[in-house]
């Protein structure tokens, strides 16, 4: 099922905003978040049939769990994007 651009844009904007508002004590987590956000953005806007979307979702779920304690709003935004990808039939 295709997702509408308005929902995708809103979810990605929320994710980017939460990332920018997060204060990372660990620079590795910050880089991990940046890479994940870029990958999720690409996958929503231009799905790559060569990539296994279930792997992307699993990676995003692990990241959401890792950020849940220190960055709950960021974790919630990641989950929202995971839901969008799931709505695409992943």
GROMACS .gro file of N, CA, C and O in nm, residues 36-66:
model
  124
   36UNK      N    1   2.087   0.627   1.017
   36UNK     CA    2   1.956   0.565   1.013
   36UNK      C    3   1.853   0.658   0.951
   36UNK      O    4   1.773   0.617   0.866
   37UNK      N    5   1.855   0.785   0.991
   37UNK     CA    6   1.760   0.882   0.936
   37UNK      C    7   1.778   0.895   0.786
   37UNK      O    8   1.680   0.895   0.710
   38UNK      N    9   1.901   0.902   0.740
   38UNK     CA   10   1.927   0.912   0.596
   38UNK      C   11   1.877   0.787   0.522
   38UNK      O   12   1.816   0.798   0.415
   39UNK      N   13   1.901   0.671   0.581
   39UNK     CA   14   1.857   0.546   0.517
   39UNK      C   15   1.704   0.537   0.513
   39UNK      O   16   1.645   0.498   0.411
   40UNK      N   17   1.638   0.574   0.622
   40UNK     CA   18   1.491   0.571   0.625
   40UNK      C   19   1.434   0.669   0.525
   40UNK      O   20   1.337   0.638   0.455
   41UNK      N   21   1.492   0.787   0.517
   41UNK     CA   22   1.447   0.888   0.422
   41UNK      C   23   1.458   0.835   0.278
   41UNK      O   24   1.363   0.844   0.201
   42UNK      N   25   1.574   0.778   0.245
   42UNK     CA   26   1.591   0.721   0.110
   42UNK      C   27   1.491   0.610   0.083
   42UNK      O   28   1.435   0.601  -0.026
   43UNK      N   29   1.471   0.524   0.181
   43UNK     CA   30   1.384   0.408   0.159
   43UNK      C   31   1.239   0.450   0.140
   43UNK      O   32   1.167   0.388   0.062
   44UNK      N   33   1.197   0.554   0.209
   44UNK     CA   34   1.059   0.601   0.193
   44UNK      C   35   1.042   0.673   0.059
   44UNK      O   36   0.946   0.651  -0.013
   45UNK      N   37   1.136   0.760   0.027
   45UNK     CA   38   1.123   0.842  -0.094
   45UNK      C   39   1.155   0.765  -0.222
   45UNK      O   40   1.091   0.787  -0.325
   46UNK      N   41   1.255   0.679  -0.216
   46UNK     CA   42   1.298   0.604  -0.334
   46UNK      C   43   1.331   0.462  -0.293
   46UNK      O   44   1.448   0.428  -0.277
   47UNK      N   45   1.230   0.379  -0.273
   47UNK     CA   46   1.255   0.242  -0.229
   47UNK      C   47   1.354   0.170  -0.320
   47UNK      O   48   1.344   0.178  -0.442
   48UNK      N   49   1.450   0.107  -0.259
   48UNK     CA   50   1.553   0.034  -0.332
   48UNK      C   51   1.519  -0.114  -0.327
   48UNK      O   52   1.527  -0.176  -0.222
   49UNK      N   53   1.481  -0.171  -0.442
   49UNK     CA   54   1.443  -0.313  -0.442
   49UNK      C   55   1.560  -0.405  -0.407
   49UNK      O   56   1.538  -0.519  -0.367
   50UNK      N   57   1.682  -0.357  -0.418
   50UNK     CA   58   1.799  -0.439  -0.385
   50UNK      C   59   1.817  -0.452  -0.233
   50UNK      O   60   1.883  -0.544  -0.187
   51UNK      N   61   1.764  -0.357  -0.158
   51UNK     CA   62   1.777  -0.362  -0.012
   51UNK      C   63   1.661  -0.441   0.045
   51UNK      O   64   1.548  -0.430   0.000
   52UNK      N   65   1.691  -0.517   0.146
   52UNK     CA   66   1.587  -0.591   0.214
   52UNK      C   67   1.523  -0.498   0.316
   52UNK      O   68   1.587  -0.459   0.413
   53UNK      N   69   1.398  -0.460   0.290
   53UNK     CA   70   1.332  -0.364   0.377
   53UNK      C   71   1.312  -0.419   0.517
   53UNK      O   72   1.314  -0.344   0.613
   54UNK      N   73   1.296  -0.549   0.529
   54UNK     CA   74   1.281  -0.605   0.664
   54UNK      C   75   1.408  -0.582   0.745
   54UNK      O   76   1.402  -0.560   0.866
   55UNK      N   77   1.525  -0.583   0.680
   55UNK     CA   78   1.650  -0.554   0.750
   55UNK      C   79   1.654  -0.409   0.796
   55UNK      O   80   1.701  -0.380   0.906
   56UNK      N   81   1.605  -0.319   0.714
   56UNK     CA   82   1.602  -0.177   0.750
   56UNK      C   83   1.509  -0.157   0.869
   56UNK      O   84   1.541  -0.085   0.964
   57UNK      N   85   1.394  -0.223   0.866
   57UNK     CA   86   1.299  -0.210   0.977
   57UNK      C   87   1.359  -0.268   1.104
   57UNK      O   88   1.346  -0.210   1.212
   58UNK      N   89   1.425  -0.382   1.094
   58UNK     CA   90   1.488  -0.442   1.212
   58UNK      C   91   1.595  -0.348   1.269
   58UNK      O   92   1.604  -0.332   1.390
   59UNK      N   93   1.674  -0.289   1.182
   59UNK     CA   94   1.776  -0.193   1.228
   59UNK      C   95   1.711  -0.074   1.297
   59UNK      O   96   1.756  -0.029   1.402
   60UNK      N   97   1.603  -0.024   1.240
   60UNK     CA   98   1.532   0.089   1.298
   60UNK      C   99   1.472   0.052   1.434
   60UNK      O  100   1.474   0.131   1.528
   61UNK      N  101   1.418  -0.070   1.445
   61UNK     CA  102   1.361  -0.114   1.573
   61UNK      C  103   1.468  -0.124   1.680
   61UNK      O  104   1.447  -0.085   1.794
   62UNK      N  105   1.586  -0.176   1.643
   62UNK     CA  106   1.697  -0.184   1.739
   62UNK      C  107   1.740  -0.044   1.783
   62UNK      O  108   1.767  -0.019   1.901
   63UNK      N  109   1.743   0.049   1.688
   63UNK     CA  110   1.781   0.187   1.721
   63UNK      C  111   1.677   0.250   1.813
   63UNK      O  112   1.713   0.317   1.911
   64UNK      N  113   1.549   0.228   1.785
   64UNK     CA  114   1.444   0.283   1.870
   64UNK      C  115   1.458   0.231   2.013
   64UNK      O  116   1.446   0.307   2.109
   65UNK      N  117   1.489   0.102   2.026
   65UNK     CA  118   1.509   0.044   2.159
   65UNK      C  119   1.632   0.105   2.227
   65UNK      O  120   1.630   0.133   2.346
   66UNK      N  121   1.738   0.129   2.151
   66UNK     CA  122   1.860   0.184   2.207
   66UNK      C  123   1.840   0.329   2.252
   66UNK      O  124   1.900   0.372   2.351
   0.00000   0.00000   0.00000
